[in-house]
Amino acid sequence: MEDTFISFDTFRSLCREKKVTEKAAQNTLADFLNDLGIILHFKDFKLLDTPVLEPKWVTQAVYKIINSPKLAENKGVLVLDLLDDILAKGKEEDYYYPPEKYPFIIELMMKFELCYGIDDKRVLIPDLLEAQEPEIDFDVENSLKFLLEYDFLPRSVMPRFIVKRHMDIRDELRWRTGVVLQDDAFHAVAVVKADERDKKIFIYVSGEQKRDYFSGIRKTFQDINRSFEKLPVVERVPLPDNREISVEYDELIGHEMTGKDEIFIGRLRKGYPVSKLLDGIEDPVKRKRRGEREEAQLLRKPPAPPPVPKEEWYEKKSWKGVAAVISVLAGVTAIVGGILKFYGVF
């Protein structure tokens, strides 16, 4: 097959040839083909019109871009006019990339948080930024402090965070493992940096509404962490007079919920007010409301249904549903066959 992608209109035409005429059914088939890894198809508006028949066509393009010497020289800044040279066929087996598909490739990289746009002519890939942290004028001692501790810190976490929060970057203060952010609405500044060796991410926020700004930063990391399967992360609160020592956030919440006003740190022979540690990073009213919502959700959670004995499986199984699945898979097979036949594979 010479073609590595088709238009979505062509896909719909193939569906109609196989008697799949309703758009909803055609969309479902596209989703099935994508889930099975036969094609790549995304529902995003800017990506919708290009079902990719050969997934390696995409991965090779991204590999060429990220490993381009020109990108390394520009410290992660990709000038879009260079794509002709970067994506040119260097070997006979390389894929061809028509210029009209360059926006699709870049948009796909943005979707997966590999880069963000600087302007109409340039994008930045944070993973290729310089590793050296720049000089930063920031009062760490009087800032809100928070720590994320990982068993394993994926290399992509910090670059993805930079992509997600790039609109807040202050004076281009960004490096491969860190960034300085600023929000004028909150009158707040944040320094966020990762220590990949110790598998920790440090968050420092100062300003008039630092707790509110921190809340958004924390949510961004929570979203990123949830995108990984079973990625253990412990949130910790550094002590106000000794930031080298920190306490688990959940431990503090547990103390507060059970009416314990103080947490004792044995190595310091000293106790700390739980409310003071928590109020330093979170508004107490908002924290109470969130706790009430979480408790209500637990109370509303329905009990798990009893297991169905193996001998009753055939009686309980919905064979109508099974027949529907078989029918859809048959449709998938027909469409795949149609695509292959259309391009002369058979």
Short mmCIF file of C-alpha atoms in Angstrom, two decimals:
data_model
loop_
_atom_site.label_atom_id
_atom_site.label_comp_id
_atom_site.label_asym_id
_atom_site.label_seq_id
_atom_site.Cartn_x
_atom_site.Cartn_y
_atom_site.Cartn_z
CA MET A 1 0.00 0.00 0.00
CA GLU A 2 1.57 3.31 -1.09
CA ASP A 3 -0.89 5.58 0.70
CA THR A 4 -0.31 6.05 4.40
CA PHE A 5 -3.42 8.13 5.03
CA ILE A 6 -6.79 8.92 3.48
CA SER A 7 -9.36 11.66 3.91
CA PHE A 8 -12.36 11.04 6.13
CA ASP A 9 -14.62 11.54 3.12
CA THR A 10 -12.85 8.60 1.44
CA PHE A 11 -13.38 6.55 4.60
CA ARG A 12 -17.10 7.37 4.52
CA SER A 13 -17.27 6.35 0.86
CA LEU A 14 -15.74 2.97 1.71
CA CYS A 15 -18.29 2.58 4.50
CA ARG A 16 -21.17 3.27 2.11
CA GLU A 17 -19.79 0.69 -0.33
CA LYS A 18 -20.01 -1.86 2.49
CA LYS A 19 -23.60 -0.83 3.28
CA VAL A 20 -22.65 1.14 6.41
CA THR A 21 -24.59 4.27 5.51
CA GLU A 22 -25.39 6.01 8.80
CA LYS A 23 -22.80 8.54 9.96
CA ALA A 24 -23.08 7.38 13.57
CA ALA A 25 -22.23 3.81 12.51
CA GLN A 26 -19.35 5.07 10.37
CA ASN A 27 -17.97 7.03 13.31
CA THR A 28 -18.28 3.95 15.53
CA LEU A 29 -16.34 1.88 13.00
CA ALA A 30 -13.62 4.53 12.87
CA ASP A 31 -13.38 4.35 16.66
CA PHE A 32 -13.13 0.53 16.56
CA LEU A 33 -10.39 0.62 13.93
CA ASN A 34 -8.50 3.16 16.01
CA ASP A 35 -8.91 1.11 19.21
CA LEU A 36 -7.69 -2.01 17.40
CA GLY A 37 -4.60 -0.16 16.20
CA ILE A 38 -5.44 -0.71 12.53
CA ILE A 39 -5.63 3.02 11.85
CA LEU A 40 -5.05 6.22 13.80
CA HIS A 41 -8.07 8.47 13.90
CA PHE A 42 -8.69 11.40 16.21
CA LYS A 43 -11.90 13.32 16.81
CA ASP A 44 -10.19 16.67 17.38
CA PHE A 45 -11.41 19.24 14.84
CA LYS A 46 -7.95 19.85 13.34
CA LEU A 47 -7.13 16.11 13.17
CA LEU A 48 -10.49 14.68 12.16
CA ASP A 49 -10.00 14.67 8.40
CA THR A 50 -6.88 12.47 8.29
CA PRO A 51 -7.32 8.80 9.23
CA VAL A 52 -3.78 7.38 9.20
CA LEU A 53 -3.57 3.92 7.63
CA GLU A 54 0.05 3.35 8.68
CA PRO A 55 0.73 4.43 12.30
CA LYS A 56 4.49 4.28 11.70
CA TRP A 57 4.05 7.20 9.31
CA VAL A 58 3.30 9.36 12.36
CA THR A 59 5.93 7.92 14.70
CA GLN A 60 8.69 8.30 12.12
CA ALA A 61 7.78 11.95 11.59
CA VAL A 62 7.86 12.70 15.33
CA TYR A 63 11.14 10.78 15.69
CA LYS A 64 12.73 12.78 12.86
CA ILE A 65 11.62 16.08 14.34
CA ILE A 66 12.69 15.37 17.92
CA ASN A 67 16.08 13.97 16.87
CA SER A 68 16.85 16.71 14.35
CA PRO A 69 20.29 18.30 14.91
CA LYS A 70 18.77 21.63 13.90
CA LEU A 71 16.32 21.38 16.79
CA ALA A 72 19.16 20.63 19.21
CA GLU A 73 21.04 23.67 17.94
CA ASN A 74 17.94 25.83 18.50
CA LYS A 75 17.54 24.47 22.07
CA GLY A 76 14.14 22.93 21.41
CA VAL A 77 12.73 25.67 19.20
CA LEU A 78 11.39 24.27 15.93
CA VAL A 79 11.14 26.75 13.07
CA LEU A 80 8.31 25.36 10.95
CA ASP A 81 10.04 26.39 7.71
CA LEU A 82 12.65 23.71 8.48
CA LEU A 83 10.15 20.86 8.21
CA ASP A 84 10.89 20.41 4.50
CA ASP A 85 14.49 19.51 5.34
CA ILE A 86 13.73 17.58 8.54
CA LEU A 87 11.03 15.38 6.99
CA ALA A 88 12.74 14.88 3.62
CA LYS A 89 13.26 11.27 2.50
CA GLY A 90 16.80 10.35 3.50
CA LYS A 91 16.42 6.65 2.71
CA GLU A 92 14.37 4.71 0.20
CA GLU A 93 12.28 3.14 2.97
CA ASP A 94 11.46 6.51 4.57
CA TYR A 95 7.88 7.75 4.35
CA TYR A 96 6.90 10.75 2.26
CA TYR A 97 5.37 13.73 4.06
CA PRO A 98 3.45 16.16 1.84
CA PRO A 99 3.74 19.77 3.06
CA GLU A 100 -0.03 20.06 3.43
CA LYS A 101 0.19 17.43 6.20
CA TYR A 102 2.81 19.31 8.26
CA PRO A 103 0.08 21.07 10.30
CA PHE A 104 -1.49 17.66 11.06
CA ILE A 105 1.81 16.33 12.43
CA ILE A 106 2.47 19.41 14.56
CA GLU A 107 -1.12 19.45 15.84
CA LEU A 108 -0.73 15.79 16.80
CA MET A 109 2.45 16.60 18.73
CA MET A 110 0.57 19.35 20.55
CA LYS A 111 -2.27 16.97 21.36
CA PHE A 112 0.16 14.63 23.09
CA GLU A 113 1.79 17.55 24.90
CA LEU A 114 5.16 17.20 23.18
CA CYS A 115 5.26 20.86 22.16
CA TYR A 116 3.44 24.18 22.17
CA GLY A 117 3.26 27.10 19.78
CA ILE A 118 5.46 30.15 20.37
CA ASP A 119 4.02 32.01 17.39
CA ASP A 120 2.76 31.22 13.89
CA LYS A 121 6.22 30.17 12.72
CA ARG A 122 7.74 28.39 15.71
CA VAL A 123 6.94 25.71 18.29
CA LEU A 124 8.89 24.68 21.38
CA ILE A 125 9.64 21.13 22.51
CA PRO A 126 10.37 21.42 26.27
CA ASP A 127 12.13 18.05 26.47
CA LEU A 128 14.90 19.55 24.31
CA LEU A 129 15.43 22.67 26.42
CA GLU A 130 18.76 23.30 28.12
CA ALA A 131 19.21 21.41 31.38
CA GLN A 132 20.90 24.30 33.17
CA GLU A 133 18.61 26.19 35.56
CA PRO A 134 18.84 29.97 35.01
CA GLU A 135 19.36 32.56 37.73
CA ILE A 136 15.99 33.28 39.38
CA ASP A 137 15.08 36.15 41.69
CA PHE A 138 12.55 34.49 43.99
CA ASP A 139 11.96 34.47 47.75
CA VAL A 140 11.75 30.75 48.49
CA GLU A 141 11.75 31.08 52.27
CA ASN A 142 8.51 33.07 52.43
CA SER A 143 6.72 31.14 49.71
CA LEU A 144 4.06 28.43 49.81
CA LYS A 145 5.94 25.14 49.54
CA PHE A 146 4.72 21.78 48.27
CA LEU A 147 6.42 18.57 47.22
CA LEU A 148 5.47 15.67 44.94
CA GLU A 149 7.36 12.47 45.68
CA TYR A 150 7.42 9.63 43.13
CA ASP A 151 8.50 6.00 43.27
CA PHE A 152 9.27 6.50 39.58
CA LEU A 153 9.26 9.94 37.97
CA PRO A 154 8.55 9.65 34.23
CA ARG A 155 10.79 11.94 32.20
CA SER A 156 7.77 13.36 30.37
CA VAL A 157 5.98 14.75 33.46
CA MET A 158 7.83 18.06 33.65
CA PRO A 159 7.86 18.78 29.88
CA ARG A 160 4.12 18.05 29.75
CA PHE A 161 3.55 20.41 32.67
CA ILE A 162 5.47 23.14 30.82
CA VAL A 163 3.31 22.56 27.74
CA LYS A 164 0.07 22.71 29.74
CA ARG A 165 1.07 25.91 31.58
CA HIS A 166 3.05 27.61 28.82
CA MET A 167 0.74 30.64 28.71
CA ASP A 168 1.93 31.55 32.23
CA ILE A 169 5.69 31.30 31.58
CA ARG A 170 7.47 34.37 32.92
CA ASP A 171 10.14 36.05 30.77
CA GLU A 172 10.98 32.78 28.97
CA LEU A 173 12.34 31.33 32.24
CA ARG A 174 12.10 27.68 31.33
CA TRP A 175 14.54 24.79 31.29
CA ARG A 176 14.20 21.07 30.73
CA THR A 177 13.30 20.26 34.33
CA GLY A 178 11.71 23.49 35.49
CA VAL A 179 9.83 26.68 34.81
CA VAL A 180 8.88 30.03 36.36
CA LEU A 181 5.20 30.94 36.06
CA GLN A 182 3.31 34.16 36.66
CA ASP A 183 -0.40 34.99 36.87
CA ASP A 184 -1.37 38.65 37.00
CA ALA A 185 -4.95 37.87 38.03
CA PHE A 186 -3.73 36.15 41.19
CA HIS A 187 -0.72 38.47 41.56
CA ALA A 188 1.33 35.35 42.07
CA VAL A 189 4.60 33.82 40.86
CA ALA A 190 5.57 30.14 41.01
CA VAL A 191 8.82 28.24 40.61
CA VAL A 192 8.31 24.59 39.70
CA LYS A 193 11.24 22.23 39.22
CA ALA A 194 11.96 18.52 39.16
CA ASP A 195 14.84 16.59 40.68
CA GLU A 196 14.90 13.52 38.44
CA ARG A 197 17.58 11.77 40.49
CA ASP A 198 15.61 12.07 43.76
CA LYS A 199 12.28 11.60 41.89
CA LYS A 200 10.71 14.73 43.36
CA ILE A 201 8.97 17.83 42.05
CA PHE A 202 9.21 21.02 44.12
CA ILE A 203 6.55 23.74 43.94
CA TYR A 204 7.08 27.22 45.39
CA VAL A 205 4.44 29.95 45.07
CA SER A 206 4.50 33.56 46.29
CA GLY A 207 2.11 36.47 45.91
CA GLU A 208 -1.20 37.87 47.12
CA GLN A 209 -3.33 34.87 46.12
CA LYS A 210 -0.68 32.18 46.19
CA ARG A 211 -3.00 29.48 47.53
CA ASP A 212 -5.44 29.98 44.67
CA TYR A 213 -2.67 29.91 42.06
CA PHE A 214 -1.13 26.86 43.68
CA SER A 215 -4.49 25.07 43.49
CA GLY A 216 -4.42 25.29 39.69
CA ILE A 217 -0.80 24.13 39.49
CA ARG A 218 -1.56 21.18 41.74
CA LYS A 219 -4.57 20.24 39.59
CA THR A 220 -2.39 20.27 36.46
CA PHE A 221 0.01 17.77 38.02
CA GLN A 222 -2.87 15.62 39.22
CA ASP A 223 -4.23 15.47 35.66
CA ILE A 224 -0.82 14.49 34.28
CA ASN A 225 -0.22 11.87 36.96
CA ARG A 226 -3.66 10.31 36.38
CA SER A 227 -2.81 9.84 32.70
CA PHE A 228 -0.28 7.18 33.72
CA GLU A 229 -1.49 3.79 34.81
CA LYS A 230 -0.78 3.14 38.48
CA LEU A 231 1.74 5.93 39.05
CA PRO A 232 2.21 6.26 42.84
CA VAL A 233 2.64 9.89 43.91
CA VAL A 234 2.82 11.18 47.49
CA GLU A 235 1.94 14.82 48.15
CA ARG A 236 3.98 16.33 50.97
CA VAL A 237 3.99 19.61 52.89
CA PRO A 238 7.44 20.92 53.94
CA LEU A 239 7.69 22.22 57.50
CA PRO A 240 7.68 26.03 57.73
CA ASP A 241 10.93 26.23 59.70
CA ASN A 242 12.72 23.29 58.09
CA ARG A 243 11.87 22.67 54.41
CA GLU A 244 14.21 19.67 54.30
CA ILE A 245 11.60 17.78 56.34
CA SER A 246 8.06 17.29 55.05
CA VAL A 247 4.82 15.63 56.14
CA GLU A 248 2.42 13.67 53.95
CA TYR A 249 -0.58 15.78 52.98
CA ASP A 250 -2.96 12.83 53.53
CA GLU A 251 -1.48 12.35 57.01
CA LEU A 252 -2.36 15.94 57.87
CA ILE A 253 -5.87 15.53 56.47
CA GLY A 254 -6.29 12.37 58.55
CA HIS A 255 -5.25 14.25 61.69
CA GLU A 256 -7.68 17.06 60.94
CA MET A 257 -10.62 14.72 60.23
CA THR A 258 -10.07 12.85 63.52
CA GLY A 259 -9.76 16.03 65.59
CA LYS A 260 -6.01 15.85 66.23
CA ASP A 261 -4.75 19.41 66.38
CA GLU A 262 -1.03 18.68 66.33
CA ILE A 263 1.35 16.43 64.47
CA PHE A 264 4.56 15.51 66.30
CA ILE A 265 7.85 15.20 64.38
CA GLY A 266 9.99 12.85 66.42
CA ARG A 267 13.36 13.68 64.88
CA LEU A 268 12.82 17.36 65.76
CA ARG A 269 11.21 16.63 69.15
CA LYS A 270 8.61 19.16 68.17
CA GLY A 271 4.90 19.40 67.38
CA TYR A 272 3.26 21.46 64.62
CA PRO A 273 -0.36 22.71 64.42
CA VAL A 274 -2.13 20.69 61.73
CA SER A 275 -4.43 23.55 60.74
CA LYS A 276 -1.48 25.92 60.27
CA LEU A 277 0.32 23.50 57.95
CA LEU A 278 -2.81 22.86 55.88
CA ASP A 279 -4.06 26.46 55.85
CA GLY A 280 -0.70 27.53 54.47
CA ILE A 281 -1.43 25.72 51.21
CA GLU A 282 -5.23 25.53 51.10
CA ASP A 283 -8.19 27.67 52.10
CA PRO A 284 -9.82 25.93 55.11
CA VAL A 285 -13.38 26.60 53.88
CA LYS A 286 -12.65 25.11 50.43
CA ARG A 287 -10.88 22.16 52.04
CA LYS A 288 -13.88 21.47 54.27
CA ARG A 289 -16.27 21.63 51.32
CA ARG A 290 -14.13 19.26 49.29
CA GLY A 291 -13.96 16.82 52.20
CA GLU A 292 -17.74 16.91 52.54
CA ARG A 293 -18.17 16.23 48.81
CA GLU A 294 -15.76 13.29 48.92
CA GLU A 295 -17.51 11.85 51.97
CA ALA A 296 -20.91 12.22 50.27
CA GLN A 297 -19.61 10.45 47.18
CA LEU A 298 -18.44 7.54 49.30
CA LEU A 299 -21.86 7.29 50.95
CA ARG A 300 -23.61 7.34 47.55
CA LYS A 301 -21.37 4.63 46.09
CA PRO A 302 -23.57 1.57 45.44
CA PRO A 303 -22.48 -1.79 46.87
CA ALA A 304 -20.73 -4.19 44.52
CA PRO A 305 -23.11 -6.74 42.95
CA PRO A 306 -22.73 -10.34 44.13
CA PRO A 307 -20.58 -12.53 41.87
CA VAL A 308 -22.46 -14.63 39.32
CA PRO A 309 -21.80 -18.37 39.78
CA LYS A 310 -20.02 -19.92 36.82
CA GLU A 311 -22.86 -22.35 36.15
CA GLU A 312 -25.30 -19.43 35.77
CA TRP A 313 -23.10 -17.52 33.31
CA TYR A 314 -24.90 -18.74 30.21
CA GLU A 315 -28.27 -17.77 31.68
CA LYS A 316 -27.16 -14.29 32.74
CA LYS A 317 -25.21 -13.42 29.58
CA SER A 318 -26.98 -11.14 27.10
CA TRP A 319 -26.57 -13.00 23.83
CA LYS A 320 -28.28 -10.13 22.05
CA GLY A 321 -25.33 -7.94 23.09
CA VAL A 322 -22.84 -10.59 21.95
CA ALA A 323 -24.55 -10.77 18.57
CA ALA A 324 -24.30 -6.99 18.27
CA VAL A 325 -20.55 -7.08 18.98
CA ILE A 326 -20.04 -9.84 16.41
CA SER A 327 -22.01 -7.79 13.89
CA VAL A 328 -19.85 -4.71 14.51
CA LEU A 329 -16.63 -6.72 14.25
CA ALA A 330 -17.89 -8.13 10.97
CA GLY A 331 -18.41 -4.57 9.80
CA VAL A 332 -14.87 -3.68 10.89
CA THR A 333 -13.50 -6.61 8.90
CA ALA A 334 -15.45 -5.55 5.84
CA ILE A 335 -14.21 -1.96 6.06
CA VAL A 336 -10.57 -3.03 6.56
CA GLY A 337 -10.89 -5.34 3.58
CA GLY A 338 -12.40 -2.50 1.58
CA ILE A 339 -9.51 -0.18 2.43
CA LEU A 340 -6.93 -2.79 1.48
CA LYS A 341 -8.73 -3.66 -1.74
CA PHE A 342 -9.20 0.00 -2.59
CA TYR A 343 -5.45 0.53 -2.50
CA GLY A 344 -4.60 -2.60 -4.40
CA VAL A 345 -3.31 -4.81 -1.62
CA PHE A 346 -5.53 -7.66 -2.86
#
